[in-house]
C-alpha cells in the first residue's frame, strides 16, 4: 500500500509538472484568434477614409494589428526581425515616425521615446499587435492625429471630431422630425411597427444633445441614439408607422408618418367570354427609380487564413493587395470615381462569396488585385472566356457570366496597360482562367503586381504601389465614358 | 486496483506513442516509394529504343509571360494515352531543371492521361504538381496554357482538356488558375503570346 501511494503520488507529480509545462507553453505562445466576429472590430473615422480594424482577443484583452491600424492613413513599412518589430509610419506629406517593440515585452519605443504597453506586445506571422487600450495614444504619437475614442462602442474619431447631428421636431399640419447632419449621410434604414431605425456604419456621427430625447407629440414620441460594435444607431419612436426621406443632398433626414395604405383594389373578375370585365387592372405600386451610379468594386484577393502567395517569408500576398487596394481606392477618389473594397480587413472570402458579393453590388467595374514574385512588373488580365452575344439584362450562366462583358473588360485592361506604358512600367496583358472573374456580371479585370526588378521586397514599397495604383486609376478614368453606369 | 488502471493507462500511452511513430514511419516510406516510382516512370517515359519522333513543346517563360515553341526529338510509346503522357512529362521535365524559365514544384509529374471520346483529355497530375506549384496568376496560367497548347500541338484531335490532381478535381492550381473547368485549346491559344 505505501508503495502504491508513493507511485500514484509520483504519477500525480509527473502529471502536475506536465500540466504546468503545457500551461507555460501556452502562455509563451499565445493563440490570437484569427477570425474575429463582426462585432469585434474597431471603426476608425479619419479625414481620408472610414475603415474597420479587426479586434483580436488575447487572454481576455483586446488587441489590434499596428499595420491594419495605420496603413489606411499613410505609408507603413513594417520590419519584423526575429522577436523585434520595427514600424515606420509616414503620413501624407509628413515626416516618418518609428515604433519599435519586442515580442512578449511591454516596453518599446514610440516616436523616439520610451513607451510602456498595458500588455505584452504580440508578434505573429510577422504581424505586430498592440493592446486596444493604447490605440488612441499610438494614433496621437505616431499619426499625430487628435483622437476621440468611444471605448464602449469601439469607435475612434481620428483627425476630425465626430459630426454632431441635431433633432428638430416641427409640427405643421403633421409632425415631422428633421435630423440634420453637417455632411451627407447614407445610413441603412429599417422600419418596424412604431420604429424607424438608422444604422450608421461609415459616418462619424453622434448627437449634439442627449443620447435619448422624448417628445410630447402624439406621433413621434422620442429618439434614442446608441453605439455598439463600431456602429451607431438612431432609433426614432412613433405611435404610427413612420417613414424617412432624405433632403438637402443627404444632409437632412425627415421622419414623418407613413402614408396610409391605398384602399384595396377590387379584384378584377376572371376574364370571361360572356361578360368581359371593364374593371381597370390594378396599377403596380409606384417605385422610386434608383439613380444610376458609377461604382468600381476593388477585390483584394485572399485574406484571413488564405495567405495567397508567399512573396517573402514575412510578406504575404493578402497583405500587399489590401494595401494596394486602399491606394487604388484613394487614387480613384482623387479622380472623382466612387470605389468600394470587397474586403477592408484581414477576412477570408471564398471565390463564390466574392462573386456573389460583386454581382449583388452591381458595380460598373470589378478589379481583382493579386501579387506574386514570379514574372516582372504588372500583369493585367481579363477572363479567358470567349466573348458571347448575350443580353446583359438577362439571367446569365454562373460559370460564363463574364462572356457578356468581355469586350468592355478588354477596353479597361487596354487602358490600364496604356497608363502603365506611359509610366514606363513593365507590364503584360493576358487572358487568364481566373476565378471569380468568370462569374462576374460586369466589366472585370485582374491586376497582378510582381517586382519590377530582382529585388522582391520592392513589390511592397510605397513608391511602386503608388505608381501601380495611379496607373490603374488613370486607366479606369480614361474609359469611364465607355462603361455604363448601373442602377443599384 | 488504481495502480492497475494506472499501469494499463501508461501501457496504452506507450502503445499510442509507438503507433504514432510507426504511422510517421509508414508515411515517410510511402512518400519515398512514390518518389522512387515517379523516377522509374520518368525513365520509362523516354524509352531508349524505337523510332525518334519530333515533338512540339510550348515552353512557358515567367519573364515575358509567353510560350516559346520548341522542337525536340523523342522516342514515344505507341499507345495514345501513354504517348500524350510522355509528351507532357517531357514538358514538365524542362520546368524541373535548375535553370528553367518557369519553375514548378519539385517532384511534379503526370500520373496519367485519359483520352475520352477522341477529343477530350483528362490529365491526372500528382500532388506535388499542385501543392508545390508557385502561387500566382501568371505562373499558374502559363503552366495550364503550356500543357493545353503542347498536347493540342502533338495530338491535334484533343480540343478539350481538364486537369486533375491525384485523381481528384481541385478548385485552383495554387490559389488562382481555375481547375474546375474544361479548357478549350482554341481559347487557350489566346492566353499567351506565342514566341517562335
XYZ file of C-alpha atoms in Angstrom:
684
model
C 0.000 0.000 0.000
C 2.707 2.538 0.868
C 4.410 1.613 -2.425
C 1.141 2.243 -4.309
C 0.685 5.574 -2.575
C 4.236 6.614 -3.390
C 3.805 5.511 -7.014
C 0.476 7.217 -7.523
C 1.891 10.321 -5.869
C 4.762 10.213 -8.361
C 2.270 9.904 -11.218
C 0.386 12.866 -9.869
C 3.590 14.865 -9.570
C 4.538 13.967 -13.155
C 1.060 14.918 -14.358
C 1.181 18.201 -12.461
C 4.600 19.039 -13.918
C 3.354 18.159 -17.422
C 0.289 20.353 -16.936
C 2.481 23.197 -15.666
C 4.804 22.855 -18.673
C 1.840 22.801 -21.057
C 0.347 25.874 -19.384
C 3.679 27.676 -19.563
C 3.948 26.761 -23.255
C 0.502 28.130 -23.973
C 1.337 31.295 -22.042
C 4.517 31.767 -24.060
C 2.842 31.027 -27.366
C -0.464 32.779 -27.127
C -3.104 31.999 -29.650
C -4.599 35.004 -31.351
C -7.956 34.192 -32.805
C -7.604 34.974 -36.485
C -11.303 35.162 -37.217
C -12.835 37.924 -35.183
C -16.573 38.158 -35.070
C -18.233 41.039 -36.868
C -18.838 42.766 -33.564
C -15.171 42.648 -32.543
C -13.902 45.451 -34.667
C -12.643 48.947 -34.205
C -14.087 51.528 -36.565
C -11.770 54.401 -37.381
C -13.166 57.614 -38.848
C -10.422 59.709 -40.375
C -10.409 62.643 -42.778
C -9.216 60.320 -45.572
C -11.465 57.345 -45.046
C -13.526 55.239 -42.683
C -12.255 51.734 -42.060
C -12.532 48.780 -39.706
C -9.710 47.054 -37.886
C -10.273 43.547 -36.504
C -10.002 43.327 -32.719
C -8.436 40.066 -31.604
C -8.879 38.527 -28.202
C -5.703 37.612 -26.333
C -6.320 36.133 -22.904
C -9.346 38.353 -22.484
C -7.521 41.501 -23.582
C -8.377 43.067 -26.948
C -5.508 43.635 -29.402
C -5.270 45.261 -32.830
C -2.688 44.997 -35.611
C -0.427 48.028 -35.985
C -0.250 47.812 -39.775
C -4.022 47.416 -40.124
C -4.484 50.442 -37.873
C -2.117 52.826 -39.647
C -1.993 51.701 -43.259
C -5.200 53.434 -44.432
C -3.843 56.739 -43.100
C -0.417 56.813 -44.702
C 2.594 54.782 -45.707
C 3.602 51.965 -43.406
C 6.787 49.944 -43.575
C 6.919 47.107 -41.051
C 10.082 45.076 -40.499
C 9.816 42.087 -38.178
C 13.315 40.917 -37.237
C 13.318 37.873 -35.006
C 11.497 38.923 -31.853
C 11.907 42.591 -32.669
C 9.385 44.551 -34.662
C 10.085 47.906 -36.240
C 7.498 50.019 -37.953
C 7.875 53.280 -39.814
C 4.792 55.355 -40.466
C 4.818 58.319 -42.837
C 1.697 60.476 -43.006
C 0.857 62.003 -46.395
C 3.227 64.948 -46.821
C 4.630 64.445 -43.315
C 7.775 63.192 -41.667
C 8.228 59.498 -40.852
C 7.877 58.314 -37.261
C 9.012 55.000 -35.900
C 7.781 52.452 -33.415
C 9.785 49.560 -32.044
C 8.542 46.702 -29.894
C 9.738 43.268 -28.835
C 7.589 40.150 -28.784
C 6.476 39.250 -25.278
C 7.679 42.557 -23.792
C 5.589 45.510 -22.725
C 8.292 48.119 -23.186
C 9.143 49.660 -26.515
C 9.783 52.905 -28.311
C 7.292 55.209 -29.927
C 8.315 58.239 -31.963
C 11.748 58.262 -30.322
C 10.515 57.976 -26.735
C 10.247 55.022 -24.411
C 6.732 53.596 -24.227
C 5.068 51.073 -21.931
C 2.156 48.998 -23.150
C -0.528 47.785 -20.721
C 0.112 44.253 -22.012
C 2.881 42.404 -23.811
C 3.487 43.098 -27.483
C 2.421 40.189 -29.707
C 4.195 39.207 -32.900
C 2.509 36.555 -35.020
C 3.256 35.611 -38.614
C 5.278 38.781 -38.978
C 2.386 40.974 -37.809
C 2.589 43.115 -34.704
C -0.321 43.544 -32.295
C -0.794 46.117 -29.509
C -3.463 46.321 -26.815
C -6.566 48.169 -27.967
C -6.399 50.450 -24.924
C -3.306 52.269 -26.251
C -4.644 52.819 -29.763
C -5.693 56.452 -29.144
C -2.268 57.225 -27.684
C -0.450 55.481 -30.533
C -2.545 57.348 -33.092
C -1.687 60.612 -31.394
C 2.063 59.942 -31.160
C 2.635 58.160 -34.469
C -0.012 59.596 -36.742
C -0.042 62.959 -34.885
C -3.827 62.985 -35.084
C -6.140 64.354 -32.435
C -8.278 61.450 -31.345
C -11.635 60.988 -29.686
C -12.276 57.415 -28.658
C -15.532 55.808 -27.572
C -14.312 52.596 -25.907
C -17.717 51.027 -25.288
C -18.635 51.133 -28.969
C -15.060 50.903 -30.288
C -15.465 53.972 -32.463
C -12.375 56.098 -32.923
C -12.545 59.567 -34.443
C -9.080 60.499 -35.698
C -8.145 63.862 -37.136
C -11.597 65.351 -37.216
C -14.045 65.471 -34.305
C -17.291 63.495 -34.616
C -20.047 65.062 -36.689
C -22.899 66.116 -34.450
C -26.455 65.913 -35.657
C -29.455 67.810 -34.332
C -33.075 66.802 -33.887
C -35.823 69.295 -34.639
C -39.458 68.298 -34.271
C -41.700 70.533 -36.375
C -45.443 70.493 -36.015
C -47.184 71.842 -39.117
C -50.172 70.015 -40.464
C -48.480 66.879 -39.270
C -45.484 66.197 -37.059
C -42.125 65.811 -38.775
C -38.718 65.189 -37.223
C -35.804 66.884 -39.020
C -32.466 65.186 -38.374
C -29.719 67.499 -39.640
C -26.108 66.423 -40.246
C -23.079 68.572 -41.119
C -22.352 66.333 -44.137
C -24.387 63.976 -46.290
C -25.079 60.595 -44.714
C -26.119 57.264 -46.113
C -27.374 55.055 -43.283
C -29.205 51.784 -43.716
C -32.817 52.245 -42.659
C -35.138 49.672 -41.174
C -38.723 50.239 -40.216
C -40.749 48.276 -37.734
C -44.074 48.950 -36.104
C -43.609 52.240 -34.252
C -39.895 52.485 -35.080
C -37.651 53.732 -37.811
C -34.025 52.824 -37.196
C -30.978 54.338 -38.890
C -27.698 52.420 -38.773
C -24.568 54.435 -39.494
C -21.650 52.181 -40.389
C -19.348 54.688 -42.070
C -20.498 58.067 -40.763
C -18.731 59.591 -37.719
C -21.998 60.829 -36.236
C -23.032 61.456 -32.657
C -25.924 63.547 -31.307
C -25.368 67.212 -30.481
C -27.523 66.780 -27.389
C -28.522 63.925 -25.141
C -28.495 60.332 -26.372
C -32.156 59.900 -25.541
C -34.813 62.522 -26.283
C -38.540 62.411 -25.551
C -41.076 64.496 -27.473
C -44.530 65.455 -26.259
C -46.057 64.654 -29.593
C -48.879 62.269 -30.461
C -46.982 60.857 -33.488
C -43.219 60.974 -32.826
C -42.586 60.229 -29.197
C -38.823 60.123 -28.948
C -35.430 59.229 -30.356
C -32.626 57.144 -28.897
C -29.020 57.114 -30.023
C -26.733 54.186 -29.276
C -23.273 52.982 -30.316
C -22.038 49.406 -30.375
C -19.733 47.147 -32.367
C -18.178 50.026 -34.301
C -21.565 51.313 -35.477
C -24.042 53.973 -34.440
C -27.820 53.650 -34.397
C -30.590 56.196 -34.116
C -33.987 54.801 -33.246
C -36.953 57.125 -33.766
C -40.084 56.042 -31.919
C -43.629 56.724 -33.041
C -47.186 55.772 -32.352
C -47.921 55.085 -36.025
C -45.892 53.715 -38.943
C -43.092 56.129 -39.799
C -41.066 56.693 -42.928
C -37.873 58.588 -43.694
C -36.989 60.860 -46.606
C -33.700 62.481 -47.468
C -33.390 66.179 -48.200
C -30.673 68.809 -48.641
C -28.432 66.475 -50.626
C -28.467 63.808 -47.945
C -27.630 66.188 -45.088
C -31.137 66.054 -43.666
C -33.410 63.134 -42.929
C -37.079 63.885 -42.400
C -39.108 61.382 -40.430
C -42.858 61.622 -40.829
C -45.925 59.443 -40.733
C -46.007 56.853 -43.450
C -48.848 57.443 -45.923
C -51.917 55.393 -45.293
C -52.058 52.263 -47.430
C -54.197 52.682 -50.565
C -57.716 51.301 -50.365
C -57.812 47.721 -51.508
C -58.437 47.488 -55.224
C -61.419 45.378 -56.136
C -60.089 42.229 -57.658
C -60.819 42.055 -61.319
C -63.125 39.189 -62.113
C -61.728 36.303 -64.048
C -61.859 37.062 -67.766
C -64.960 35.603 -69.221
C -66.057 35.304 -72.808
C -69.623 36.023 -71.779
C -69.121 39.191 -69.729
C -65.821 40.921 -70.358
C -64.757 42.897 -67.350
C -64.420 46.646 -67.561
C -62.645 46.881 -64.213
C -59.263 48.558 -64.552
C -56.221 46.418 -63.925
C -54.596 47.160 -60.583
C -51.776 49.616 -61.065
C -48.337 48.405 -59.996
C -47.103 50.049 -56.801
C -45.157 53.215 -57.541
C -41.434 52.598 -57.334
C -38.870 55.281 -56.870
C -36.344 54.704 -59.657
C -32.843 54.408 -58.289
C -30.218 56.688 -59.768
C -27.585 55.045 -61.946
C -24.136 55.377 -60.436
C -20.573 54.527 -61.402
C -19.054 52.286 -58.754
C -15.748 50.458 -59.015
C -15.503 47.419 -56.755
C -11.942 46.510 -55.800
C -11.269 42.967 -54.621
C -8.045 42.430 -52.697
C -7.573 38.690 -53.241
C -7.178 36.094 -50.483
C -7.400 37.130 -46.801
C -7.736 35.504 -43.407
C -6.241 32.036 -43.377
C -5.762 32.182 -47.142
C -2.416 33.967 -47.312
C -2.078 33.773 -51.095
C 1.446 33.687 -52.486
C 4.344 33.962 -50.048
C 6.221 36.863 -51.612
C 8.909 36.594 -48.909
C 8.793 34.539 -45.704
C 7.261 37.516 -43.905
C 5.328 39.118 -46.752
C 2.030 37.547 -47.806
C 0.073 38.343 -50.949
C -3.096 39.066 -48.927
C -1.436 41.992 -47.114
C 0.165 43.510 -50.198
C -3.057 43.508 -52.173
C -5.069 45.038 -49.322
C -2.619 47.942 -49.111
C -2.687 48.299 -52.886
C -6.494 48.195 -52.928
C -6.655 51.090 -50.483
C -4.253 53.075 -52.637
C -6.313 52.387 -55.763
C -9.445 53.456 -53.895
C -7.767 56.741 -52.898
C -6.497 57.350 -56.428
C -9.957 56.730 -57.860
C -11.478 59.075 -55.290
C -8.957 61.731 -56.374
C -10.374 61.346 -59.876
C -13.951 61.627 -58.660
C -14.754 57.913 -59.003
C -16.525 56.094 -56.186
C -14.851 52.832 -55.251
C -15.559 50.179 -52.648
C -13.409 47.370 -51.288
C -14.751 43.839 -51.219
C -12.732 43.289 -48.052
C -11.221 46.090 -45.993
C -9.674 43.888 -43.329
C -7.994 40.518 -42.975
C -11.013 38.293 -43.553
C -11.372 35.161 -45.647
C -13.869 35.068 -48.513
C -14.416 32.112 -50.814
C -14.351 32.626 -54.568
C -18.107 32.073 -54.761
C -18.733 34.532 -51.909
C -16.702 37.125 -53.778
C -18.647 36.586 -56.986
C -21.987 36.747 -55.175
C -20.998 39.941 -53.361
C -19.808 41.594 -56.571
C -22.906 40.710 -58.549
C -25.168 41.869 -55.713
C -23.367 45.239 -55.580
C -23.865 45.727 -59.330
C -20.674 47.697 -59.940
C -19.742 49.407 -63.193
C -16.350 47.697 -62.967
C -14.745 44.920 -60.915
C -10.996 44.948 -60.281
C -9.324 41.944 -58.635
C -5.866 42.570 -57.205
C -3.162 39.922 -56.852
C 0.546 39.869 -56.119
C 3.255 37.341 -56.976
C 7.002 37.028 -57.046
C 7.059 35.359 -60.452
C 7.319 37.379 -63.623
C 8.208 41.034 -63.936
C 6.157 44.171 -63.452
C 2.398 44.327 -63.705
C 0.209 41.655 -65.290
C -3.219 42.777 -66.456
C -5.728 40.007 -67.061
C -9.166 39.608 -68.493
C -11.189 36.411 -68.438
C -10.219 33.527 -70.677
C -13.846 33.086 -71.686
C -14.724 33.803 -75.318
C -16.986 36.771 -75.974
C -20.644 35.819 -76.241
C -23.509 37.784 -77.669
C -25.636 37.648 -74.528
C -28.041 40.295 -73.331
C -26.644 41.869 -70.190
C -30.172 42.350 -68.890
C -30.989 38.634 -68.907
C -30.063 35.964 -66.425
C -26.526 34.902 -67.239
C -24.994 31.445 -66.738
C -22.989 31.477 -63.499
C -19.845 29.895 -64.937
C -19.740 32.140 -68.009
C -21.404 35.359 -66.838
C -18.315 37.343 -67.819
C -18.758 36.381 -71.500
C -21.282 39.173 -71.969
C -18.787 41.801 -70.789
C -15.531 40.609 -72.370
C -15.344 43.499 -74.838
C -15.716 46.135 -72.116
C -13.287 44.291 -69.847
C -10.758 44.285 -72.680
C -11.151 48.060 -73.099
C -10.398 48.627 -69.417
C -7.390 46.284 -69.498
C -6.052 48.067 -72.571
C -6.493 51.449 -70.943
C -4.696 50.386 -67.742
C -1.891 48.896 -69.868
C -1.564 52.199 -71.751
C -1.180 54.057 -68.450
C 1.481 51.583 -67.295
C 3.251 52.067 -70.591
C 3.109 55.842 -70.211
C 4.800 55.480 -66.808
C 7.427 53.186 -68.353
C 6.480 50.317 -66.069
C 6.993 46.740 -67.298
C 3.653 45.071 -67.925
C 1.962 42.152 -69.678
C -1.652 41.896 -70.792
C -3.113 38.415 -70.942
C -6.281 36.415 -70.577
C -6.412 34.043 -67.643
C -8.508 31.176 -66.268
C -9.034 33.071 -63.047
C -11.936 32.866 -60.681
C -14.124 34.661 -59.751
C -13.591 36.710 -62.921
C -15.698 34.285 -64.979
C -18.663 34.631 -62.613
C -18.769 38.413 -62.574
C -21.648 40.013 -64.454
C -19.860 43.326 -65.028
C -16.760 44.505 -66.841
C -13.900 42.904 -64.914
C -10.131 42.854 -64.881
C -7.487 41.347 -62.629
C -4.189 43.049 -61.933
C -1.265 41.096 -60.536
C 1.788 43.001 -59.359
C 5.205 41.391 -59.383
C 8.548 43.033 -58.617
C 9.782 45.246 -61.444
C 13.395 44.344 -60.647
C 15.279 41.498 -58.964
C 14.509 42.996 -55.565
C 11.421 41.084 -54.433
C 10.831 43.376 -51.429
C 10.281 46.249 -53.846
C 6.794 44.924 -54.502
C 5.645 46.330 -51.140
C 7.412 49.666 -51.453
C 5.186 52.704 -51.237
C 6.526 54.301 -54.425
C 5.979 51.167 -56.511
C 2.480 50.574 -55.219
C 1.668 54.237 -55.728
C 2.708 54.085 -59.379
C 0.656 50.940 -59.956
C -2.363 52.442 -58.174
C -2.133 55.630 -60.208
C -1.906 53.635 -63.451
C -4.957 51.567 -62.579
C -6.992 54.591 -61.509
C -5.949 56.662 -64.524
C -6.719 53.744 -66.847
C -10.187 53.373 -65.379
C -10.838 57.124 -65.501
C -9.844 57.178 -69.171
C -12.508 54.629 -70.165
C -15.178 55.718 -67.727
C -17.278 57.095 -70.572
C -17.388 53.682 -72.251
C -18.615 51.849 -69.172
C -22.322 52.065 -68.437
C -23.466 53.394 -65.103
C -25.598 50.847 -63.271
C -28.703 51.194 -61.151
C -28.025 49.703 -57.697
C -6.886 -1.559 -8.343
C -5.991 2.069 -9.027
C -2.399 1.089 -9.611
C -3.509 -1.478 -12.177
C -5.551 1.154 -14.005
C -2.607 3.489 -13.995
C -0.336 0.771 -15.370
C -2.846 -0.052 -18.124
C -3.153 3.633 -18.891
C 0.613 4.019 -19.060
C 0.848 0.965 -21.328
C -1.827 2.412 -23.602
C 0.023 5.730 -23.780
C 3.230 3.906 -24.717
C 1.358 1.889 -27.387
C -0.240 5.098 -28.749
C 3.126 6.834 -28.956
C 4.598 3.760 -30.641
C 1.762 3.674 -33.178
C 2.219 7.372 -33.895
C 5.901 6.833 -34.640
C 5.017 3.810 -36.793
C 2.431 5.869 -38.730
C 5.029 8.574 -39.302
C 7.481 5.940 -40.486
C 4.884 4.473 -42.878
C 4.078 7.915 -44.237
C 7.714 8.618 -44.969
C 8.100 5.176 -46.514
C 5.114 5.751 -48.824
C 6.492 9.143 -49.833
C 9.884 7.565 -50.612
C 8.247 4.812 -52.656
C 6.122 7.323 -54.559
C 9.211 9.331 -55.365
C 11.060 6.211 -56.483
C 8.106 5.121 -58.613
C 7.942 8.553 -60.174
C 11.630 8.431 -61.003
C 11.229 4.978 -62.529
C 8.246 6.111 -64.543
C 10.177 9.124 -65.780
C 12.754 6.705 -67.039
C 10.065 4.634 -68.749
C 8.661 7.761 -70.375
C 11.647 8.106 -72.636
C 12.438 4.629 -73.922
C 15.847 4.289 -75.484
C 14.720 2.102 -78.382
C 12.343 2.783 -81.228
C 11.990 5.474 -83.869
C 12.574 9.047 -82.781
C 9.578 11.348 -83.279
C 9.545 15.157 -83.458
C 7.675 16.638 -80.510
C 6.489 20.256 -80.233
C 6.635 21.757 -76.772
C 5.211 25.136 -75.835
C 7.540 26.196 -73.063
C 6.461 28.943 -70.687
C 8.611 31.855 -69.615
C 7.742 33.846 -66.500
C 9.831 36.806 -67.587
C 7.801 37.706 -70.665
C 4.587 35.800 -69.956
C 4.901 33.918 -73.228
C 5.059 30.390 -74.582
C 8.031 29.552 -76.754
C 7.611 26.879 -79.408
C 10.386 24.295 -79.037
C 11.011 21.194 -81.161
C 12.628 18.124 -79.658
C 13.000 14.545 -80.822
C 11.880 11.803 -78.505
C 11.103 8.125 -78.576
C 7.426 7.872 -77.731
C 5.150 4.975 -76.822
C 2.693 3.863 -79.486
C -0.420 3.835 -77.331
C -2.137 7.252 -77.493
C -2.621 7.946 -73.761
C 0.914 6.825 -72.951
C 2.217 8.903 -75.786
C 0.380 12.019 -74.561
C 1.634 11.399 -71.044
C 5.229 11.111 -72.267
C 4.929 14.396 -74.147
C 3.618 16.226 -71.096
C 6.315 14.653 -68.931
C 8.923 15.930 -71.357
C 7.402 19.399 -70.883
C 7.426 19.176 -67.086
C 10.975 17.867 -67.166
C 12.044 21.188 -68.697
C 10.316 23.076 -65.890
C 12.047 20.978 -63.251
C 15.535 21.857 -64.471
C 17.536 24.253 -62.280
C 17.847 26.967 -64.951
C 14.239 26.810 -66.097
C 12.357 29.877 -67.291
C 9.234 28.665 -65.494
C 9.898 26.758 -62.266
C 7.275 24.395 -60.899
C 7.255 22.355 -57.701
C 9.886 19.657 -57.239
C 8.502 16.190 -57.886
C 5.685 17.416 -60.140
C 4.586 14.683 -62.503
C 1.815 13.468 -64.787
C 0.261 10.320 -63.339
C -1.952 9.529 -66.302
C -3.636 10.950 -69.356
C -7.099 9.621 -70.183
C -8.481 10.250 -73.659
C -12.270 10.340 -73.760
C -14.409 10.436 -76.865
C -11.407 11.135 -79.073
C -11.287 14.895 -78.440
C -11.130 15.215 -74.657
C -8.115 14.600 -72.447
C -8.129 14.269 -68.672
C -4.650 14.933 -67.353
C -4.134 13.481 -63.899
C -1.222 15.107 -62.100
C 0.375 14.144 -58.797
C 0.048 16.097 -55.544
C 3.432 17.780 -55.910
C 2.316 19.322 -59.191
C -0.286 21.454 -57.403
C 0.903 21.541 -53.791
C 4.371 22.799 -54.644
C 3.429 24.955 -57.628
C 4.436 28.629 -57.251
C 1.361 30.682 -56.427
C 0.448 33.478 -58.821
C -1.972 34.213 -61.637
C 0.693 34.414 -64.324
C 2.698 31.418 -63.109
C -0.361 29.173 -62.886
C -1.898 30.399 -66.111
C 1.321 29.697 -68.020
C 1.506 26.148 -66.660
C -2.070 25.405 -67.690
C -1.671 27.084 -71.072
C 1.568 25.266 -71.888
C 0.015 21.884 -71.044
C -3.101 22.515 -73.128
C -1.213 24.005 -76.070
C 1.505 21.349 -76.073
C -0.963 18.481 -76.006
C -3.071 20.033 -78.752
C 0.017 20.630 -80.904
C 1.047 16.970 -80.755
C -2.355 15.329 -80.620
C -4.417 17.698 -82.735
C -7.656 15.815 -82.123
C -7.523 16.843 -78.456
C -9.519 20.051 -78.296
C -10.675 19.922 -74.664
C -8.640 19.263 -71.551
C -9.173 19.065 -67.821
C -6.530 18.795 -65.135
C -6.989 16.619 -62.049
C -4.726 16.403 -59.020
C -4.209 12.917 -57.619
C -7.355 11.764 -59.400
C -9.465 14.475 -57.781
C -10.944 17.725 -59.021
C -9.376 20.763 -57.347
C -10.714 24.318 -57.255
C -7.488 26.031 -58.254
C -3.942 25.038 -59.125
C -2.202 27.067 -56.402
C -4.844 29.588 -55.425
C -5.520 31.203 -58.805
C -5.915 29.170 -62.013
C -9.331 27.529 -62.214
C -9.025 23.743 -62.339
C -12.736 23.001 -62.155
C -13.333 23.702 -65.803
C -12.514 22.100 -69.111
C -10.062 24.112 -71.180
C -10.666 24.526 -74.884
C -7.479 24.518 -76.915
C -8.956 27.166 -79.184
C -9.396 29.515 -76.183
C -6.112 28.837 -74.513
C -4.299 29.722 -77.718
C -5.101 33.353 -76.991
C -3.954 33.061 -73.408
C -0.306 33.574 -74.146
C 1.895 35.379 -76.533
C 3.382 32.751 -78.813
C 7.023 33.467 -79.487
C 8.629 31.335 -82.233
